[in-house]
Amino acid sequence: MTEIDIGNLKDKEISVLMGGWSAERDISIKTGKAVLDSIKQLGLNAKGLDLTSEEQAFETLLGLDLAFIALHGRGGEDGFIQSILEERKIPFTGSSSKACSIAMNKCETKKVWRDLSLPTPDFVEIKNAGTKKVETFPYVSGENDVTSLDKSFVVKPAREGSSFGISIVHPGQGSLEEAMKVATKFDDTLLIEAFIEGEEITVPILDNKTLTPLTIEPKGEFYDFESKYLSNETRYSESQLSSEQLSDIKEFSWHAFSCLGCSGWGRVDLIKDVYGNFQLLEINTVPGLTEASLVPKSSNLEGIDFNNLILRILNTA
């Protein structure tokens, strides 16, 4: 394993930003504590900052040497915290505020991919969901309404993580109306996406390089909150791909990440459909970082242990 020089970090106080005020607060605290423990194990000077509101963030984020962003969801991945740090010229891990703002919105992300002819499932964007001013914007090959999304589709809040508010609607199983009610608890902009049956794969990116793709096999129909954080039955393994498929998925993932302006580190989620084609789903600019999370699992396959992973992320700040 290649050791990373920590010389440029020895004289800095590293502030680990965690918690936040999104639905992913509890997950963020777990990530933040794991990161903080790792930085201290490395002999570096670090402190944790538990942010609880936008107002507190404005008041707290002053005079920091370097910020490790461990905030998930709104406030942490949508460009809000990044814009404060940029304005105050504080170095931080992860992507810029502009890139985070685009990547956090699944609809805006998919529009960019569509414009660049990157593979992603057909979708419909719904704005002002749950109000009398509902607007529908189809991005579907052929017909121009949600009924053209084949027989099954996925309803997602456009700007939420950890699979909160996601429903899959099949013929005779669930309804669009009920799925939208669930999703609007988290956002008034919704993504209704064609359901793609296949293998769920994630590709972490570290220091602007793609890592080993991982296949995720949840016990349920998809990789939901329970599968991610509560179940012991979700299986993770190195994706079994041909050399051509491996090259393709890494190329797609890198382009999907970089075309949004993302940098440093992150994660790209895809589906390999039953025909062997890859379909891009979404970007995570601040993925989970406990030792059980996906990025550490992949980095371990590359010979990068958790502490070295954290150091590498710090060195991209």
PDB file of C-alpha atoms in Angstrom:
ATOM      1  CA  MET A   1       0.000   0.000   0.000  1.00  0.00           C
ATOM      2  CA  THR A   2       1.336   3.459  -0.908  1.00  0.00           C
ATOM      3  CA  GLU A   3       1.561   5.758   2.075  1.00  0.00           C
ATOM      4  CA  ILE A   4       0.441   9.337   1.575  1.00  0.00           C
ATOM      5  CA  ASP A   5       2.555  12.258   2.733  1.00  0.00           C
ATOM      6  CA  ILE A   6       0.707  14.128   5.491  1.00  0.00           C
ATOM      7  CA  GLY A   7       3.289  16.881   5.727  1.00  0.00           C
ATOM      8  CA  ASN A   8       1.064  19.571   4.223  1.00  0.00           C
ATOM      9  CA  LEU A   9      -1.684  18.736   6.736  1.00  0.00           C
ATOM     10  CA  LYS A  10       0.361  18.697   9.954  1.00  0.00           C
ATOM     11  CA  ASP A  11       0.000  22.392  10.674  1.00  0.00           C
ATOM     12  CA  LYS A  12      -3.704  22.628   9.856  1.00  0.00           C
ATOM     13  CA  GLU A  13      -6.763  22.179  12.030  1.00  0.00           C
ATOM     14  CA  ILE A  14      -9.208  20.034  10.078  1.00  0.00           C
ATOM     15  CA  SER A  15     -12.884  20.726  10.780  1.00  0.00           C
ATOM     16  CA  VAL A  16     -15.195  17.805  10.056  1.00  0.00           C
ATOM     17  CA  LEU A  17     -18.627  19.209   9.180  1.00  0.00           C
ATOM     18  CA  MET A  18     -21.384  16.761  10.084  1.00  0.00           C
ATOM     19  CA  GLY A  19     -25.006  16.465  11.138  1.00  0.00           C
ATOM     20  CA  GLY A  20     -26.902  19.087   9.195  1.00  0.00           C
ATOM     21  CA  TRP A  21     -30.643  19.619   8.984  1.00  0.00           C
ATOM     22  CA  SER A  22     -31.649  17.242   6.189  1.00  0.00           C
ATOM     23  CA  ALA A  23     -33.443  13.891   6.431  1.00  0.00           C
ATOM     24  CA  GLU A  24     -29.966  12.318   6.340  1.00  0.00           C
ATOM     25  CA  ARG A  25     -28.750  13.958   9.560  1.00  0.00           C
ATOM     26  CA  ASP A  26     -28.288  10.693  11.498  1.00  0.00           C
ATOM     27  CA  ILE A  27     -26.325   9.104   8.651  1.00  0.00           C
ATOM     28  CA  SER A  28     -24.159  12.211   8.388  1.00  0.00           C
ATOM     29  CA  ILE A  29     -23.256  12.015  12.070  1.00  0.00           C
ATOM     30  CA  LYS A  30     -22.098   8.406  11.598  1.00  0.00           C
ATOM     31  CA  THR A  31     -19.978   9.451   8.612  1.00  0.00           C
ATOM     32  CA  GLY A  32     -18.600  12.460  10.459  1.00  0.00           C
ATOM     33  CA  LYS A  33     -17.599  10.479  13.542  1.00  0.00           C
ATOM     34  CA  ALA A  34     -15.864   7.819  11.439  1.00  0.00           C
ATOM     35  CA  VAL A  35     -13.952  10.491   9.518  1.00  0.00           C
ATOM     36  CA  LEU A  36     -13.030  12.378  12.701  1.00  0.00           C
ATOM     37  CA  ASP A  37     -11.757   9.212  14.389  1.00  0.00           C
ATOM     38  CA  SER A  38      -9.694   8.370  11.321  1.00  0.00           C
ATOM     39  CA  ILE A  39      -8.094  11.813  11.119  1.00  0.00           C
ATOM     40  CA  LYS A  40      -7.167  11.670  14.792  1.00  0.00           C
ATOM     41  CA  GLN A  41      -5.696   8.179  14.360  1.00  0.00           C
ATOM     42  CA  LEU A  42      -3.454   9.673  11.707  1.00  0.00           C
ATOM     43  CA  GLY A  43      -2.072  12.088  14.281  1.00  0.00           C
ATOM     44  CA  LEU A  44      -3.629  15.143  12.688  1.00  0.00           C
ATOM     45  CA  ASN A  45      -5.360  18.015  14.470  1.00  0.00           C
ATOM     46  CA  ALA A  46      -9.120  17.726  13.973  1.00  0.00           C
ATOM     47  CA  LYS A  47     -12.412  18.792  15.480  1.00  0.00           C
ATOM     48  CA  GLY A  48     -16.027  17.953  14.730  1.00  0.00           C
ATOM     49  CA  LEU A  49     -18.630  20.609  13.984  1.00  0.00           C
ATOM     50  CA  ASP A  50     -22.250  19.488  14.323  1.00  0.00           C
ATOM     51  CA  LEU A  51     -24.268  21.882  12.178  1.00  0.00           C
ATOM     52  CA  THR A  52     -27.968  22.142  12.926  1.00  0.00           C
ATOM     53  CA  SER A  53     -29.267  25.049  10.817  1.00  0.00           C
ATOM     54  CA  GLU A  54     -28.376  27.431   8.006  1.00  0.00           C
ATOM     55  CA  GLU A  55     -28.061  30.262  10.519  1.00  0.00           C
ATOM     56  CA  GLN A  56     -25.637  28.306  12.690  1.00  0.00           C
ATOM     57  CA  ALA A  57     -23.569  27.398   9.637  1.00  0.00           C
ATOM     58  CA  PHE A  58     -23.157  31.069   8.710  1.00  0.00           C
ATOM     59  CA  GLU A  59     -22.094  31.894  12.274  1.00  0.00           C
ATOM     60  CA  THR A  60     -19.815  28.870  12.795  1.00  0.00           C
ATOM     61  CA  LEU A  61     -17.870  28.558   9.557  1.00  0.00           C
ATOM     62  CA  LEU A  62     -15.342  31.316  10.200  1.00  0.00           C
ATOM     63  CA  GLY A  63     -11.560  31.167  10.124  1.00  0.00           C
ATOM     64  CA  LEU A  64     -11.325  27.438   9.415  1.00  0.00           C
ATOM     65  CA  ASP A  65      -8.070  26.023   8.038  1.00  0.00           C
ATOM     66  CA  LEU A  66      -9.659  23.180   6.092  1.00  0.00           C
ATOM     67  CA  ALA A  67     -13.141  21.639   6.056  1.00  0.00           C
ATOM     68  CA  PHE A  68     -13.904  17.966   5.526  1.00  0.00           C
ATOM     69  CA  ILE A  69     -17.529  17.914   4.398  1.00  0.00           C
ATOM     70  CA  ALA A  70     -19.347  14.909   5.873  1.00  0.00           C
ATOM     71  CA  LEU A  71     -22.809  16.439   5.433  1.00  0.00           C
ATOM     72  CA  HIS A  72     -25.331  14.444   3.402  1.00  0.00           C
ATOM     73  CA  GLY A  73     -28.436  15.763   1.692  1.00  0.00           C
ATOM     74  CA  ARG A  74     -29.708  19.314   1.619  1.00  0.00           C
ATOM     75  CA  GLY A  75     -27.348  21.874   3.025  1.00  0.00           C
ATOM     76  CA  GLY A  76     -24.391  19.555   2.589  1.00  0.00           C
ATOM     77  CA  GLU A  77     -24.639  18.255  -0.966  1.00  0.00           C
ATOM     78  CA  ASP A  78     -26.665  20.963  -2.706  1.00  0.00           C
ATOM     79  CA  GLY A  79     -23.984  23.654  -2.787  1.00  0.00           C
ATOM     80  CA  PHE A  80     -25.155  25.598   0.266  1.00  0.00           C
ATOM     81  CA  ILE A  81     -22.248  24.792   2.585  1.00  0.00           C
ATOM     82  CA  GLN A  82     -19.802  24.855  -0.330  1.00  0.00           C
ATOM     83  CA  SER A  83     -20.841  28.392  -1.310  1.00  0.00           C
ATOM     84  CA  ILE A  84     -20.175  29.658   2.231  1.00  0.00           C
ATOM     85  CA  LEU A  85     -16.746  28.053   2.260  1.00  0.00           C
ATOM     86  CA  GLU A  86     -15.940  29.388  -1.212  1.00  0.00           C
ATOM     87  CA  GLU A  87     -16.958  32.913  -0.236  1.00  0.00           C
ATOM     88  CA  ARG A  88     -14.730  32.729   2.860  1.00  0.00           C
ATOM     89  CA  LYS A  89     -11.868  31.142   0.902  1.00  0.00           C
ATOM     90  CA  ILE A  90     -11.785  28.047   3.145  1.00  0.00           C
ATOM     91  CA  PRO A  91     -10.459  24.899   1.400  1.00  0.00           C
ATOM     92  CA  PHE A  92     -12.903  21.973   1.506  1.00  0.00           C
ATOM     93  CA  THR A  93     -13.261  18.411   0.277  1.00  0.00           C
ATOM     94  CA  GLY A  94     -15.473  17.471  -2.629  1.00  0.00           C
ATOM     95  CA  SER A  95     -17.040  19.349  -5.493  1.00  0.00           C
ATOM     96  CA  SER A  96     -17.732  23.042  -5.963  1.00  0.00           C
ATOM     97  CA  SER A  97     -21.015  24.676  -4.995  1.00  0.00           C
ATOM     98  CA  LYS A  98     -22.156  24.879  -8.625  1.00  0.00           C
ATOM     99  CA  ALA A  99     -21.413  21.215  -9.333  1.00  0.00           C
ATOM    100  CA  CYS A 100     -23.107  20.110  -6.091  1.00  0.00           C
ATOM    101  CA  SER A 101     -26.201  22.150  -6.910  1.00  0.00           C
ATOM    102  CA  ILE A 102     -26.615  20.355 -10.239  1.00  0.00           C
ATOM    103  CA  ALA A 103     -25.695  16.889  -8.950  1.00  0.00           C
ATOM    104  CA  MET A 104     -28.103  17.104  -6.003  1.00  0.00           C
ATOM    105  CA  ASN A 105     -31.024  17.557  -8.392  1.00  0.00           C
ATOM    106  CA  LYS A 106     -31.581  14.241 -10.144  1.00  0.00           C
ATOM    107  CA  CYS A 107     -33.627  15.904 -12.898  1.00  0.00           C
ATOM    108  CA  GLU A 108     -31.004  18.544 -13.702  1.00  0.00           C
ATOM    109  CA  THR A 109     -28.302  15.879 -13.648  1.00  0.00           C
ATOM    110  CA  LYS A 110     -30.172  13.712 -16.141  1.00  0.00           C
ATOM    111  CA  LYS A 111     -30.829  16.693 -18.437  1.00  0.00           C
ATOM    112  CA  VAL A 112     -27.078  17.298 -18.709  1.00  0.00           C
ATOM    113  CA  TRP A 113     -26.480  13.608 -19.406  1.00  0.00           C
ATOM    114  CA  ARG A 114     -29.195  13.588 -22.062  1.00  0.00           C
ATOM    115  CA  ASP A 115     -27.685  16.647 -23.753  1.00  0.00           C
ATOM    116  CA  LEU A 116     -24.342  14.819 -23.919  1.00  0.00           C
ATOM    117  CA  SER A 117     -25.930  11.539 -25.104  1.00  0.00           C
ATOM    118  CA  LEU A 118     -24.862   9.689 -21.960  1.00  0.00           C
ATOM    119  CA  PRO A 119     -27.126   6.686 -21.259  1.00  0.00           C
ATOM    120  CA  THR A 120     -29.833   7.307 -18.651  1.00  0.00           C
ATOM    121  CA  PRO A 121     -33.435   6.057 -18.391  1.00  0.00           C
ATOM    122  CA  ASP A 122     -36.325   8.069 -19.843  1.00  0.00           C
ATOM    123  CA  PHE A 123     -37.938  10.366 -17.293  1.00  0.00           C
ATOM    124  CA  VAL A 124     -40.541  12.985 -16.546  1.00  0.00           C
ATOM    125  CA  GLU A 125     -39.877  15.955 -14.268  1.00  0.00           C
ATOM    126  CA  ILE A 126     -42.770  17.225 -12.175  1.00  0.00           C
ATOM    127  CA  LYS A 127     -42.513  20.636 -10.525  1.00  0.00           C
ATOM    128  CA  ASN A 128     -44.747  22.062  -7.783  1.00  0.00           C
ATOM    129  CA  ALA A 129     -46.013  18.566  -6.994  1.00  0.00           C
ATOM    130  CA  GLY A 130     -48.805  18.544  -4.442  1.00  0.00           C
ATOM    131  CA  THR A 131     -50.021  22.032  -5.430  1.00  0.00           C
ATOM    132  CA  LYS A 132     -52.507  23.405  -7.945  1.00  0.00           C
ATOM    133  CA  LYS A 133     -49.619  24.682 -10.105  1.00  0.00           C
ATOM    134  CA  VAL A 134     -48.201  21.304 -11.099  1.00  0.00           C
ATOM    135  CA  GLU A 135     -45.962  21.436 -14.187  1.00  0.00           C
ATOM    136  CA  THR A 136     -44.843  18.370 -16.148  1.00  0.00           C
ATOM    137  CA  PHE A 137     -41.726  18.207 -18.332  1.00  0.00           C
ATOM    138  CA  PRO A 138     -41.176  14.936 -20.224  1.00  0.00           C
ATOM    139  CA  TYR A 139     -37.760  13.722 -21.337  1.00  0.00           C
ATOM    140  CA  VAL A 140     -39.010  10.604 -23.016  1.00  0.00           C
ATOM    141  CA  SER A 141     -38.145   9.075 -26.372  1.00  0.00           C
ATOM    142  CA  GLY A 142     -41.309   9.159 -28.460  1.00  0.00           C
ATOM    143  CA  GLU A 143     -44.473   9.997 -26.518  1.00  0.00           C
ATOM    144  CA  ASN A 144     -44.662  13.045 -24.277  1.00  0.00           C
ATOM    145  CA  ASP A 145     -46.252  11.902 -21.039  1.00  0.00           C
ATOM    146  CA  VAL A 146     -45.571   9.619 -18.109  1.00  0.00           C
ATOM    147  CA  THR A 147     -47.597   6.779 -19.605  1.00  0.00           C
ATOM    148  CA  SER A 148     -44.818   6.321 -22.175  1.00  0.00           C
ATOM    149  CA  LEU A 149     -42.397   5.241 -19.426  1.00  0.00           C
ATOM    150  CA  ASP A 150     -43.242   1.625 -20.224  1.00  0.00           C
ATOM    151  CA  LYS A 151     -45.181  -0.507 -17.752  1.00  0.00           C
ATOM    152  CA  SER A 152     -43.183   0.219 -14.595  1.00  0.00           C
ATOM    153  CA  PHE A 153     -41.571   3.364 -13.274  1.00  0.00           C
ATOM    154  CA  VAL A 154     -39.774   4.773 -10.259  1.00  0.00           C
ATOM    155  CA  VAL A 155     -40.936   7.897  -8.408  1.00  0.00           C
ATOM    156  CA  LYS A 156     -38.226   9.840  -6.576  1.00  0.00           C
ATOM    157  CA  PRO A 157     -37.897  13.190  -4.811  1.00  0.00           C
ATOM    158  CA  ALA A 158     -35.523  15.117  -7.099  1.00  0.00           C
ATOM    159  CA  ARG A 159     -33.361  16.501  -4.283  1.00  0.00           C
ATOM    160  CA  GLU A 160     -33.151  13.849  -1.584  1.00  0.00           C
ATOM    161  CA  GLY A 161     -30.719  11.058  -0.717  1.00  0.00           C
ATOM    162  CA  SER A 162     -30.534   7.729   1.137  1.00  0.00           C
ATOM    163  CA  SER A 163     -33.495   6.498  -0.959  1.00  0.00           C
ATOM    164  CA  PHE A 164     -35.951   8.530   1.112  1.00  0.00           C
ATOM    165  CA  GLY A 165     -39.353   8.867  -0.580  1.00  0.00           C
ATOM    166  CA  ILE A 166     -38.673   6.424  -3.425  1.00  0.00           C
ATOM    167  CA  SER A 167     -41.400   4.088  -4.727  1.00  0.00           C
ATOM    168  CA  ILE A 168     -41.533   1.639  -7.618  1.00  0.00           C
ATOM    169  CA  VAL A 169     -44.865   1.323  -9.401  1.00  0.00           C
ATOM    170  CA  HIS A 170     -45.646  -1.836 -11.395  1.00  0.00           C
ATOM    171  CA  PRO A 171     -48.854  -2.730 -13.216  1.00  0.00           C
ATOM    172  CA  GLY A 172     -51.389  -3.644 -10.540  1.00  0.00           C
ATOM    173  CA  GLN A 173     -48.899  -2.789  -7.771  1.00  0.00           C
ATOM    174  CA  GLY A 174     -49.119   0.726  -6.401  1.00  0.00           C
ATOM    175  CA  SER A 175     -50.213   3.875  -8.167  1.00  0.00           C
ATOM    176  CA  LEU A 176     -48.598   7.052  -9.423  1.00  0.00           C
ATOM    177  CA  GLU A 177     -50.793   9.111  -7.117  1.00  0.00           C
ATOM    178  CA  GLU A 178     -49.763   7.221  -3.971  1.00  0.00           C
ATOM    179  CA  ALA A 179     -46.101   7.199  -4.967  1.00  0.00           C
ATOM    180  CA  MET A 180     -46.197  10.959  -5.518  1.00  0.00           C
ATOM    181  CA  LYS A 181     -47.726  11.485  -2.075  1.00  0.00           C
ATOM    182  CA  VAL A 182     -44.799   9.628  -0.527  1.00  0.00           C
ATOM    183  CA  ALA A 183     -42.214  11.563  -2.560  1.00  0.00           C
ATOM    184  CA  THR A 184     -43.739  15.002  -1.898  1.00  0.00           C
ATOM    185  CA  LYS A 185     -43.061  14.537   1.824  1.00  0.00           C
ATOM    186  CA  PHE A 186     -39.425  15.225   0.857  1.00  0.00           C
ATOM    187  CA  ASP A 187     -39.583  17.504  -2.186  1.00  0.00           C
ATOM    188  CA  ASP A 188     -42.040  19.297  -4.461  1.00  0.00           C
ATOM    189  CA  THR A 189     -39.918  18.505  -7.529  1.00  0.00           C
ATOM    190  CA  LEU A 190     -40.217  14.854  -8.499  1.00  0.00           C
ATOM    191  CA  LEU A 191     -38.464  12.545 -10.920  1.00  0.00           C
ATOM    192  CA  ILE A 192     -40.574   9.836 -12.526  1.00  0.00           C
ATOM    193  CA  GLU A 193     -38.130   7.491 -14.208  1.00  0.00           C
ATOM    194  CA  ALA A 194     -38.538   4.408 -16.372  1.00  0.00           C
ATOM    195  CA  PHE A 195     -37.894   1.308 -14.275  1.00  0.00           C
ATOM    196  CA  ILE A 196     -34.856  -0.615 -15.521  1.00  0.00           C
ATOM    197  CA  GLU A 197     -34.566  -4.204 -14.410  1.00  0.00           C
ATOM    198  CA  GLY A 198     -30.998  -5.300 -13.885  1.00  0.00           C
ATOM    199  CA  GLU A 199     -27.883  -5.258 -11.723  1.00  0.00           C
ATOM    200  CA  GLU A 200     -27.294  -2.293  -9.412  1.00  0.00           C
ATOM    201  CA  ILE A 201     -23.694  -1.086  -9.672  1.00  0.00           C
ATOM    202  CA  THR A 202     -21.855   1.803  -8.058  1.00  0.00           C
ATOM    203  CA  VAL A 203     -18.555   3.306  -9.190  1.00  0.00           C
ATOM    204  CA  PRO A 204     -16.660   5.409  -6.622  1.00  0.00           C
ATOM    205  CA  ILE A 205     -14.369   8.183  -7.813  1.00  0.00           C
ATOM    206  CA  LEU A 206     -11.303   9.213  -5.827  1.00  0.00           C
ATOM    207  CA  ASP A 207      -8.862  11.957  -6.784  1.00  0.00           C
ATOM    208  CA  ASN A 208     -10.606  12.097 -10.157  1.00  0.00           C
ATOM    209  CA  LYS A 209      -9.968   8.415 -10.898  1.00  0.00           C
ATOM    210  CA  THR A 210     -12.574   5.639 -11.037  1.00  0.00           C
ATOM    211  CA  LEU A 211     -12.265   2.844  -8.484  1.00  0.00           C
ATOM    212  CA  THR A 212     -13.435  -0.771  -8.656  1.00  0.00           C
ATOM    213  CA  PRO A 213     -17.162  -1.062  -9.509  1.00  0.00           C
ATOM    214  CA  LEU A 214     -19.281  -2.762  -6.841  1.00  0.00           C
ATOM    215  CA  THR A 215     -22.432  -4.795  -7.406  1.00  0.00           C
ATOM    216  CA  ILE A 216     -25.188  -4.341  -4.829  1.00  0.00           C
ATOM    217  CA  GLU A 217     -27.672  -7.149  -4.221  1.00  0.00           C
ATOM    218  CA  PRO A 218     -30.418  -6.051  -1.811  1.00  0.00           C
ATOM    219  CA  LYS A 219     -32.903  -8.593  -0.531  1.00  0.00           C
ATOM    220  CA  GLY A 220     -35.802  -6.338  -1.545  1.00  0.00           C
ATOM    221  CA  GLU A 221     -36.680  -4.922  -4.932  1.00  0.00           C
ATOM    222  CA  PHE A 222     -34.150  -2.097  -4.821  1.00  0.00           C
ATOM    223  CA  TYR A 223     -31.407  -0.588  -2.673  1.00  0.00           C
ATOM    224  CA  ASP A 224     -33.677   1.294  -0.268  1.00  0.00           C
ATOM    225  CA  PHE A 225     -32.963   2.837   3.148  1.00  0.00           C
ATOM    226  CA  GLU A 226     -33.410  -0.476   4.973  1.00  0.00           C
ATOM    227  CA  SER A 227     -31.079  -2.275   2.553  1.00  0.00           C
ATOM    228  CA  LYS A 228     -28.448   0.443   2.973  1.00  0.00           C
ATOM    229  CA  TYR A 229     -28.427   0.925   6.723  1.00  0.00           C
ATOM    230  CA  LEU A 230     -30.489  -1.708   8.559  1.00  0.00           C
ATOM    231  CA  SER A 231     -30.298  -5.033   6.746  1.00  0.00           C
ATOM    232  CA  ASN A 232     -27.580  -7.639   7.192  1.00  0.00           C
ATOM    233  CA  GLU A 233     -28.754  -9.418   4.063  1.00  0.00           C
ATOM    234  CA  THR A 234     -27.593  -6.918   1.432  1.00  0.00           C
ATOM    235  CA  ARG A 235     -24.685  -8.395  -0.514  1.00  0.00           C
ATOM    236  CA  TYR A 236     -21.775  -6.391  -1.942  1.00  0.00           C
ATOM    237  CA  SER A 237     -19.202  -7.762  -4.354  1.00  0.00           C
ATOM    238  CA  GLU A 238     -16.756  -6.709  -7.025  1.00  0.00           C
ATOM    239  CA  SER A 239     -18.738  -6.432 -10.263  1.00  0.00           C
ATOM    240  CA  GLN A 240     -18.072  -9.300 -12.634  1.00  0.00           C
ATOM    241  CA  LEU A 241     -17.518  -7.519 -15.933  1.00  0.00           C
ATOM    242  CA  SER A 242     -15.677  -8.250 -19.143  1.00  0.00           C
ATOM    243  CA  SER A 243     -12.676  -6.049 -19.905  1.00  0.00           C
ATOM    244  CA  GLU A 244     -14.808  -4.156 -22.439  1.00  0.00           C
ATOM    245  CA  GLN A 245     -17.659  -3.657 -19.948  1.00  0.00           C
ATOM    246  CA  LEU A 246     -15.224  -2.524 -17.263  1.00  0.00           C
ATOM    247  CA  SER A 247     -13.748   0.019 -19.641  1.00  0.00           C
ATOM    248  CA  ASP A 248     -17.237   1.209 -20.656  1.00  0.00           C
ATOM    249  CA  ILE A 249     -18.602   1.584 -17.120  1.00  0.00           C
ATOM    250  CA  LYS A 250     -15.523   3.469 -15.930  1.00  0.00           C
ATOM    251  CA  GLU A 251     -15.666   5.769 -18.957  1.00  0.00           C
ATOM    252  CA  PHE A 252     -19.406   6.422 -18.540  1.00  0.00           C
ATOM    253  CA  SER A 253     -18.962   7.053 -14.810  1.00  0.00           C
ATOM    254  CA  TRP A 254     -16.071   9.455 -15.235  1.00  0.00           C
ATOM    255  CA  HIS A 255     -17.890  11.444 -17.928  1.00  0.00           C
ATOM    256  CA  ALA A 256     -21.111  11.456 -15.877  1.00  0.00           C
ATOM    257  CA  PHE A 257     -19.164  12.858 -12.901  1.00  0.00           C
ATOM    258  CA  SER A 258     -16.895  15.344 -14.648  1.00  0.00           C
ATOM    259  CA  CYS A 259     -19.465  16.767 -17.071  1.00  0.00           C
ATOM    260  CA  LEU A 260     -21.358  18.211 -14.086  1.00  0.00           C
ATOM    261  CA  GLY A 261     -18.175  19.900 -12.897  1.00  0.00           C
ATOM    262  CA  CYS A 262     -17.741  17.436 -10.028  1.00  0.00           C
ATOM    263  CA  SER A 263     -14.228  16.886  -8.727  1.00  0.00           C
ATOM    264  CA  GLY A 264     -12.198  15.349  -5.922  1.00  0.00           C
ATOM    265  CA  TRP A 265     -14.273  12.365  -4.939  1.00  0.00           C
ATOM    266  CA  GLY A 266     -17.802  11.010  -5.162  1.00  0.00           C
ATOM    267  CA  ARG A 267     -19.849   8.089  -6.420  1.00  0.00           C
ATOM    268  CA  VAL A 268     -21.816   7.257  -9.564  1.00  0.00           C
ATOM    269  CA  ASP A 269     -24.768   4.855  -9.430  1.00  0.00           C
ATOM    270  CA  LEU A 270     -25.837   2.815 -12.462  1.00  0.00           C
ATOM    271  CA  ILE A 271     -27.930  -0.125 -13.594  1.00  0.00           C
ATOM    272  CA  LYS A 272     -26.665  -2.822 -15.947  1.00  0.00           C
ATOM    273  CA  ASP A 273     -29.823  -3.878 -17.756  1.00  0.00           C
ATOM    274  CA  VAL A 274     -30.724  -7.399 -18.843  1.00  0.00           C
ATOM    275  CA  TYR A 275     -29.102  -6.735 -22.250  1.00  0.00           C
ATOM    276  CA  GLY A 276     -25.778  -5.786 -20.655  1.00  0.00           C
ATOM    277  CA  ASN A 277     -26.163  -2.052 -21.284  1.00  0.00           C
ATOM    278  CA  PHE A 278     -25.340   0.520 -18.608  1.00  0.00           C
ATOM    279  CA  GLN A 279     -27.809   3.218 -17.567  1.00  0.00           C
ATOM    280  CA  LEU A 280     -26.729   6.129 -15.357  1.00  0.00           C
ATOM    281  CA  LEU A 281     -28.973   6.867 -12.375  1.00  0.00           C
ATOM    282  CA  GLU A 282     -27.447   9.517 -10.120  1.00  0.00           C
ATOM    283  CA  ILE A 283     -24.363  11.142  -8.599  1.00  0.00           C
ATOM    284  CA  ASN A 284     -23.425  11.337  -4.925  1.00  0.00           C
ATOM    285  CA  THR A 285     -21.021  14.199  -4.179  1.00  0.00           C
ATOM    286  CA  VAL A 286     -20.720  13.308  -0.456  1.00  0.00           C
ATOM    287  CA  PRO A 287     -21.236   9.529  -0.170  1.00  0.00           C
ATOM    288  CA  GLY A 288     -21.296   7.711   3.150  1.00  0.00           C
ATOM    289  CA  LEU A 289     -17.911   7.198   4.794  1.00  0.00           C
ATOM    290  CA  THR A 290     -18.141   4.605   7.495  1.00  0.00           C
ATOM    291  CA  GLU A 291     -16.067   1.469   7.096  1.00  0.00           C
ATOM    292  CA  ALA A 292     -19.252  -0.310   5.971  1.00  0.00           C
ATOM    293  CA  SER A 293     -20.002   2.257   3.237  1.00  0.00           C
ATOM    294  CA  LEU A 294     -19.623   1.674  -0.495  1.00  0.00           C
ATOM    295  CA  VAL A 295     -16.630   3.910  -1.214  1.00  0.00           C
ATOM    296  CA  PRO A 296     -14.470   2.283   1.506  1.00  0.00           C
ATOM    297  CA  LYS A 297     -15.536  -1.178   0.290  1.00  0.00           C
ATOM    298  CA  SER A 298     -14.336  -0.328  -3.208  1.00  0.00           C
ATOM    299  CA  SER A 299     -11.135   1.385  -2.059  1.00  0.00           C
ATOM    300  CA  ASN A 300     -10.264  -1.712  -0.012  1.00  0.00           C
ATOM    301  CA  LEU A 301     -10.304  -3.708  -3.246  1.00  0.00           C
ATOM    302  CA  GLU A 302      -7.729  -1.225  -4.548  1.00  0.00           C
ATOM    303  CA  GLY A 303      -5.505  -1.767  -1.497  1.00  0.00           C
ATOM    304  CA  ILE A 304      -6.488   1.539   0.090  1.00  0.00           C
ATOM    305  CA  ASP A 305      -7.469   1.180   3.750  1.00  0.00           C
ATOM    306  CA  PHE A 306      -9.896   3.549   5.474  1.00  0.00           C
ATOM    307  CA  ASN A 307      -7.292   5.927   6.922  1.00  0.00           C
ATOM    308  CA  ASN A 308      -5.486   6.219   3.606  1.00  0.00           C
ATOM    309  CA  LEU A 309      -8.830   6.831   1.899  1.00  0.00           C
ATOM    310  CA  ILE A 310      -9.564   9.734   4.247  1.00  0.00           C
ATOM    311  CA  LEU A 311      -6.080  11.152   3.639  1.00  0.00           C
ATOM    312  CA  ARG A 312      -6.524  10.939  -0.105  1.00  0.00           C
ATOM    313  CA  ILE A 313      -9.826  12.783   0.132  1.00  0.00           C
ATOM    314  CA  LEU A 314      -8.201  15.446   2.327  1.00  0.00           C
ATOM    315  CA  ASN A 315      -5.446  15.896  -0.230  1.00  0.00           C
ATOM    316  CA  THR A 316      -8.030  16.716  -2.923  1.00  0.00           C
ATOM    317  CA  ALA A 317      -9.361  19.678  -0.911  1.00  0.00           C
TER     318      ALA A 317
END
